[in-house]
Amino acid sequence: MNAVLSVAILGLGLSALYALASLGIVLIYRGSGVINFAQGAVGLCAAYIWFELHINQGWGYPTALLMAVAAAAAVGALIQIGLMRRLRSASSLARTIATLGLLISLQALVILRYGTNVNVVPSALPTGAWTIGDVTFPQDRVILISIAFALSAGLWWIYRFTDFGRATSAVAEDQTLSAAVGVSPDVVATVNWALGCSLAALAAILVGPIITLQASSMTTLVLAALAAALIAHFRSFPVAFIASVAMGVGQTILTRYTTQPGLAAAAPFLVIVVVMIVRGQAVPLRDHVLARLPAVGTGRLRPPLVLAGVVGTIVLANLSSDAWIQSFGATFALSLFMLSFVVLIGYVGQISLAQWPLAGFGAWVTGRLVASQGVPLLPAIVIGILATVALGVVIALPALRARGIKLAIVTLGLGTALELMLFQNSTYTGGLSGTAVQLEIAGWNFDAGTHPDRYLFVTFGAFVLAAISVTNMRRGLVGRRMLAVRTNERAAAALGIGVRSVKLYGFAVAAGIAALGAMLFSFAVGIVDYTEFSSFHSILYTCLAFVGGIGFITGPLLGSPLAPGTVGTQFGTVVLSGLATYMSLIGGVVLILSVLLNQDGIAKDLATSARQLSSRLGPRRQPRQSAVRRRLAEDSVDGASRTRTRVRPSTLAVDRLSVRYGDAVVVDDVSLAVRPGQVIGLIGPNGAGKTTLLDAVTGFTRIASGRVTLNDDDMTRCSPVSRARTGVSRAFQSLELFEDLTALENIVAATDPTSRSCYLRDLVHPAPLKFSAGVLDAIREFQLEQDLDRLASELPYGRRRLLAIARAVANGPSVLLLDEPAAGLSGEETRELATVVRRLARDWGMAILLIEHDVEFVLETCDELVVLNFGRVISRGAPSEVRGDPAVVAAYLGGETKVQSPSKEVRR
């Protein structure tokens, strides 16, 4: 027992590193809402500043320490002032990419100056020990953890009891409101960035003598501190400290008592995965709003460009030197790998930082099959791709409960664990010399060293075939599903789109593409060094895909030349001597500039320029929605008087339903029923529980007690997707449109078939856009004929709201739930909408439950009103009865209110 305790005490040094680093991460997040992935790189730079001043220049330890910490604080302040302040309204992806660009740039600077060698540095702390009984306490570990504890306690007190701490909390809650009361969000964020980076510097300098000073290991260790910050919800200093102590001690014990290589180093990253799976949400909460992701391409296949690429590749293979041909082949191979980012991040919106280690797993399976089992290359490649697809699905499982930046952290943890436990274990990778793999199929050798022209043709052909499959997928039903999930998971689920299936499919396809690209890239010269499949390279390639255009097929071709080993390196070696050495630094700087100036990537600018040039040189292409207009025109002539198909009659019943958030009862024992052809209005003051009731009915909020039935079939425990497919549709209060799709695609998304055969078919031949009678009726009912070609994001607010309702009714649901449908509409538009709602009930036979604050609209439209206050029903009945109820007047109307009588046109 004493031996275990002694080992645990030794782990306090690592615990201090995690604690100081995680406290800095929490500080920065509380002050600016940014998770700083560059925290370790800032600390690394500060440690080398101290190393330069103290070791190389002979400065005193305290002076060198103060200068290094001050430099880190200045860097933190500059990051906020020069970068993050300009990205205040940018997406979380853009801000994350910015911190990753800082990580790449700062680490590249250190490597350029000091290399990757291990530097053993002296400690200013006493190295003796205190002995209590049979247990030895190293003095430096005790002092380090005491410093971390004191800082944790001090920060907790400052941020809980001082004006600055309260100002930081206010800014974290609402920057606009804070600014309105005189608190500057910029000042608060700048101070927190400076303090957070100072803690990173202090951690790296104080703990450097224990873990040694090395560029790559220091950043990896500090990234592990994300686990402690994550456990603390990026808010609690004491929890971050306790989690850091537990991780550092646990990691040290694992190092001493386990024989599995890499397990101890990977433990913090595995903790990240477990925490997110346990804590995550299968369905995003109502306040989860995904900020705008980079633009995506249309998926239109352009044969002239493909032909030009083929001709250019042939010319290149015949006129260039072997070195240039090999570099272009490597560029195509890496572009093929980076095409996986277009699928996963560009189309599905899942931010994964594990793609390169995941692809490396496929290369490892294939390489070991060829080298140790004698399996021919082609079947080994197929097995490797299938194995990677399977692992990709496993990695996708956390994506079912995490999203956005938290998913990025989870995938970073998984990728790093794979790197530490597999790729850095020479027992599994063929020894220190790597694995020998010959690129040869049926006697035909296409090794890059001996046959660079063949290697070029193979990599180019593989990229083109994969790119065509991805463009097919983008244009098909699967592409619409992906973009729907990327834009808004709640709205997609409410339309019956299988969000889980789309995510798993996206991870699987991206994994297969990534594996093939990684194989062609790493097998190029016959020897595979699996240590190259690191999380740092994964971060680098993710960022370069962002620079090129992460939503465009051509984006990887534009971003990959900035990567080491590609045509950019060759250019730097031959044309600009020595430039290749600076490729990582150049890539990081270009990335930061791209985030500031062009978050959609280079490909978006080229596509825009190409469209402008095409419009000047030739006639404008007819939009594909013209077929819809022809159908609408034909119906207006031939079927103007036709009767619409009535929906399947169904009755929605809510029986004694209650919803609780902790101890708070938000909906309390509510019962109601909505029958075919009936419009029920749900009214009440703000905070009465109306939208929460709709969330519970549609499956987005857990029901504490009670039942929800459709035609007496209990669907209380059904998912939102299954409820939508049974005929319950919803239009959200916040619209939640698919901003990257056109108005027509938004409507069609609600009527797309739910079969899974499209997941394979669309890769080869996407089905043309189909529109049912319900789609045509919805377009005509809401007069959207002139808006079909426009993106949802381009429509004015009133048209957007009508589009949201049209999408909800296009599939002919039996029950329609409308949350404030008249909000933001003009008086005339509101009256027209009231007429349409009555028609949906009368002519279509829908059962409609609507929430609305426009009292006149509710009284004119509804057959019956149900009034909620503090989650309970306080009145129900006909509009004429409810509007005079004293309880309603007091709780909702706020006094006697004169309301016009319902018009005959609406009520008939």
mmCIF file of C-alpha atoms in Angstrom, residues 183-349:
data_model
loop_
_atom_site.group_PDB
_atom_site.id
_atom_site.type_symbol
_atom_site.label_atom_id
_atom_site.label_comp_id
_atom_site.label_asym_id
_atom_site.label_seq_id
_atom_site.Cartn_x
_atom_site.Cartn_y
_atom_site.Cartn_z
ATOM 1 C CA VAL A 183 -19.002 46.111 -18.678
ATOM 2 C CA SER A 184 -16.653 45.853 -21.646
ATOM 3 C CA PRO A 185 -16.591 42.289 -23.023
ATOM 4 C CA ASP A 186 -13.329 43.060 -24.837
ATOM 5 C CA VAL A 187 -11.543 44.161 -21.682
ATOM 6 C CA VAL A 188 -12.828 41.185 -19.717
ATOM 7 C CA ALA A 189 -11.814 38.757 -22.474
ATOM 8 C CA THR A 190 -8.365 40.337 -22.859
ATOM 9 C CA VAL A 191 -7.605 40.101 -19.143
ATOM 10 C CA ASN A 192 -8.765 36.488 -19.012
ATOM 11 C CA TRP A 193 -6.709 35.551 -22.074
ATOM 12 C CA ALA A 194 -3.638 37.144 -20.502
ATOM 13 C CA LEU A 195 -4.184 35.370 -17.175
ATOM 14 C CA GLY A 196 -4.944 32.048 -18.849
ATOM 15 C CA CYS A 197 -1.814 32.123 -20.981
ATOM 16 C CA SER A 198 0.228 33.159 -17.932
ATOM 17 C CA LEU A 199 -0.898 29.987 -16.189
ATOM 18 C CA ALA A 200 0.134 27.942 -19.236
ATOM 19 C CA ALA A 201 3.592 29.502 -19.033
ATOM 20 C CA LEU A 202 3.869 28.881 -15.307
ATOM 21 C CA ALA A 203 2.837 25.259 -15.763
ATOM 22 C CA ALA A 204 5.370 24.578 -18.527
ATOM 23 C CA ILE A 205 8.270 26.254 -16.704
ATOM 24 C CA LEU A 206 7.666 24.773 -13.247
ATOM 25 C CA VAL A 207 6.953 21.244 -14.422
ATOM 26 C CA GLY A 208 9.535 21.267 -17.250
ATOM 27 C CA PRO A 209 12.294 19.846 -15.032
ATOM 28 C CA ILE A 210 10.085 16.826 -14.242
ATOM 29 C CA ILE A 211 8.779 15.960 -17.713
ATOM 30 C CA THR A 212 11.715 17.493 -19.691
ATOM 31 C CA LEU A 213 11.378 20.183 -22.330
ATOM 32 C CA GLN A 214 10.380 19.000 -25.798
ATOM 33 C CA ALA A 215 8.135 20.597 -28.400
ATOM 34 C CA SER A 216 5.741 17.778 -29.249
ATOM 35 C CA SER A 217 5.412 16.164 -25.807
ATOM 36 C CA MET A 218 4.672 19.443 -24.026
ATOM 37 C CA THR A 219 1.752 20.354 -26.304
ATOM 38 C CA THR A 220 0.328 16.830 -26.056
ATOM 39 C CA LEU A 221 0.482 16.878 -22.265
ATOM 40 C CA VAL A 222 -1.256 20.226 -22.019
ATOM 41 C CA LEU A 223 -3.921 19.114 -24.495
ATOM 42 C CA ALA A 224 -4.614 16.318 -22.012
ATOM 43 C CA ALA A 225 -5.564 19.050 -19.529
ATOM 44 C CA LEU A 226 -8.674 19.559 -21.674
ATOM 45 C CA ALA A 227 -10.046 16.475 -19.929
ATOM 46 C CA ALA A 228 -9.932 18.213 -16.545
ATOM 47 C CA ALA A 229 -11.455 21.390 -17.960
ATOM 48 C CA LEU A 230 -14.181 19.347 -19.642
ATOM 49 C CA ILE A 231 -15.061 17.588 -16.387
ATOM 50 C CA ALA A 232 -15.304 21.049 -14.799
ATOM 51 C CA HIS A 233 -17.739 22.182 -17.547
ATOM 52 C CA PHE A 234 -15.067 24.783 -18.418
ATOM 53 C CA ARG A 235 -16.349 26.808 -15.454
ATOM 54 C CA SER A 236 -15.380 25.408 -12.037
ATOM 55 C CA PHE A 237 -11.829 25.982 -10.786
ATOM 56 C CA PRO A 238 -12.062 23.577 -7.820
ATOM 57 C CA VAL A 239 -13.465 20.763 -9.983
ATOM 58 C CA ALA A 240 -10.725 21.319 -12.564
ATOM 59 C CA PHE A 241 -8.105 21.078 -9.821
ATOM 60 C CA ILE A 242 -9.563 17.894 -8.332
ATOM 61 C CA ALA A 243 -9.904 16.286 -11.766
ATOM 62 C CA SER A 244 -6.305 17.218 -12.586
ATOM 63 C CA VAL A 245 -5.007 15.626 -9.395
ATOM 64 C CA ALA A 246 -6.971 12.453 -10.071
ATOM 65 C CA MET A 247 -5.721 12.270 -13.677
ATOM 66 C CA GLY A 248 -2.084 12.954 -12.853
ATOM 67 C CA VAL A 249 -1.985 10.464 -10.002
ATOM 68 C CA GLY A 250 -3.940 7.849 -11.951
ATOM 69 C CA GLN A 251 -1.689 8.238 -14.987
ATOM 70 C CA THR A 252 1.441 7.789 -12.876
ATOM 71 C CA ILE A 253 0.041 4.649 -11.224
ATOM 72 C CA LEU A 254 -0.865 3.206 -14.620
ATOM 73 C CA THR A 255 2.662 3.927 -15.852
ATOM 74 C CA ARG A 256 4.122 2.007 -12.917
ATOM 75 C CA TYR A 257 1.780 -0.978 -12.771
ATOM 76 C CA THR A 258 0.575 -1.647 -16.354
ATOM 77 C CA THR A 259 2.498 -3.261 -19.178
ATOM 78 C CA GLN A 260 0.313 -2.004 -22.023
ATOM 79 C CA PRO A 261 2.410 0.589 -23.894
ATOM 80 C CA GLY A 262 0.752 3.960 -24.248
ATOM 81 C CA LEU A 263 -2.181 3.191 -21.932
ATOM 82 C CA ALA A 264 -1.061 5.583 -19.211
ATOM 83 C CA ALA A 265 -0.392 8.441 -21.641
ATOM 84 C CA ALA A 266 -3.737 7.830 -23.352
ATOM 85 C CA ALA A 267 -5.725 7.693 -20.099
ATOM 86 C CA PRO A 268 -6.676 11.419 -19.966
ATOM 87 C CA PHE A 269 -7.959 11.261 -23.540
ATOM 88 C CA LEU A 270 -10.012 8.164 -22.777
ATOM 89 C CA VAL A 271 -11.469 10.075 -19.825
ATOM 90 C CA ILE A 272 -12.656 12.745 -22.271
ATOM 91 C CA VAL A 273 -14.521 10.124 -24.292
ATOM 92 C CA VAL A 274 -16.196 8.536 -21.272
ATOM 93 C CA VAL A 275 -17.257 11.892 -19.808
ATOM 94 C CA MET A 276 -18.848 13.046 -23.047
ATOM 95 C CA ILE A 277 -20.690 9.774 -23.646
ATOM 96 C CA VAL A 278 -22.132 9.879 -20.123
ATOM 97 C CA ARG A 279 -22.844 13.605 -20.064
ATOM 98 C CA GLY A 280 -23.859 14.255 -23.684
ATOM 99 C CA GLN A 281 -27.320 14.752 -25.149
ATOM 100 C CA ALA A 282 -28.723 12.391 -27.791
ATOM 101 C CA VAL A 283 -31.040 15.198 -28.919
ATOM 102 C CA PRO A 284 -29.704 18.773 -28.825
ATOM 103 C CA LEU A 285 -31.385 21.121 -26.397
ATOM 104 C CA ARG A 286 -33.583 23.991 -27.535
ATOM 105 C CA ASP A 287 -30.778 26.505 -26.938
ATOM 106 C CA HIS A 288 -28.331 24.566 -29.105
ATOM 107 C CA VAL A 289 -27.917 26.771 -32.156
ATOM 108 C CA LEU A 290 -25.215 25.725 -34.581
ATOM 109 C CA ALA A 291 -23.503 28.837 -35.920
ATOM 110 C CA ARG A 292 -23.056 29.118 -39.642
ATOM 111 C CA LEU A 293 -20.551 26.615 -40.954
ATOM 112 C CA PRO A 294 -18.481 27.322 -44.078
ATOM 113 C CA ALA A 295 -20.330 27.367 -47.399
ATOM 114 C CA VAL A 296 -20.805 24.158 -49.370
ATOM 115 C CA GLY A 297 -20.670 23.500 -53.088
ATOM 116 C CA THR A 298 -23.618 22.451 -55.211
ATOM 117 C CA GLY A 299 -22.162 19.060 -56.130
ATOM 118 C CA ARG A 300 -22.603 19.790 -59.806
ATOM 119 C CA LEU A 301 -20.283 17.601 -61.870
ATOM 120 C CA ARG A 302 -18.300 19.505 -64.502
ATOM 121 C CA PRO A 303 -16.896 17.101 -67.123
ATOM 122 C CA PRO A 304 -14.747 19.798 -68.802
ATOM 123 C CA LEU A 305 -12.819 20.261 -65.552
ATOM 124 C CA VAL A 306 -12.320 16.511 -65.198
ATOM 125 C CA LEU A 307 -11.103 16.289 -68.792
ATOM 126 C CA ALA A 308 -8.746 19.198 -68.228
ATOM 127 C CA GLY A 309 -7.376 17.426 -65.161
ATOM 128 C CA VAL A 310 -6.756 14.244 -67.134
ATOM 129 C CA VAL A 311 -4.962 16.110 -69.915
ATOM 130 C CA GLY A 312 -2.915 18.102 -67.415
ATOM 131 C CA THR A 313 -1.880 14.955 -65.560
ATOM 132 C CA ILE A 314 -0.749 13.274 -68.797
ATOM 133 C CA VAL A 315 1.276 16.332 -69.779
ATOM 134 C CA LEU A 316 2.760 16.554 -66.303
ATOM 135 C CA ALA A 317 3.804 12.897 -66.330
ATOM 136 C CA ASN A 318 5.619 13.317 -69.642
ATOM 137 C CA LEU A 319 7.282 16.698 -69.226
ATOM 138 C CA SER A 320 8.228 16.945 -65.519
ATOM 139 C CA SER A 321 11.101 15.448 -63.557
ATOM 140 C CA ASP A 322 10.584 12.447 -61.294
ATOM 141 C CA ALA A 323 10.735 14.609 -58.173
ATOM 142 C CA TRP A 324 7.963 16.901 -59.403
ATOM 143 C CA ILE A 325 5.833 13.964 -60.577
ATOM 144 C CA GLN A 326 6.204 12.250 -57.216
ATOM 145 C CA SER A 327 5.263 15.437 -55.357
ATOM 146 C CA PHE A 328 2.124 15.887 -57.461
ATOM 147 C CA GLY A 329 1.212 12.238 -56.837
ATOM 148 C CA ALA A 330 1.604 12.781 -53.090
ATOM 149 C CA THR A 331 -0.558 15.910 -53.376
ATOM 150 C CA PHE A 332 -3.375 13.955 -55.028
ATOM 151 C CA ALA A 333 -3.078 11.199 -52.405
ATOM 152 C CA LEU A 334 -3.282 13.709 -49.560
ATOM 153 C CA SER A 335 -6.139 15.499 -51.331
ATOM 154 C CA LEU A 336 -7.965 12.180 -51.451
ATOM 155 C CA PHE A 337 -7.530 11.852 -47.696
ATOM 156 C CA MET A 338 -8.675 15.446 -47.134
ATOM 157 C CA LEU A 339 -11.792 14.746 -49.186
ATOM 158 C CA SER A 340 -13.003 12.956 -46.050
ATOM 159 C CA PHE A 341 -13.220 16.360 -44.327
ATOM 160 C CA VAL A 342 -15.548 17.599 -47.061
ATOM 161 C CA VAL A 343 -17.930 14.727 -46.301
ATOM 162 C CA LEU A 344 -17.684 14.790 -42.526
ATOM 163 C CA ILE A 345 -17.264 18.474 -41.661
ATOM 164 C CA GLY A 346 -18.441 20.151 -44.851
ATOM 165 C CA TYR A 347 -21.606 18.121 -45.443
ATOM 166 C CA VAL A 348 -22.527 16.527 -42.106
ATOM 167 C CA GLY A 349 -21.123 19.272 -39.856
#
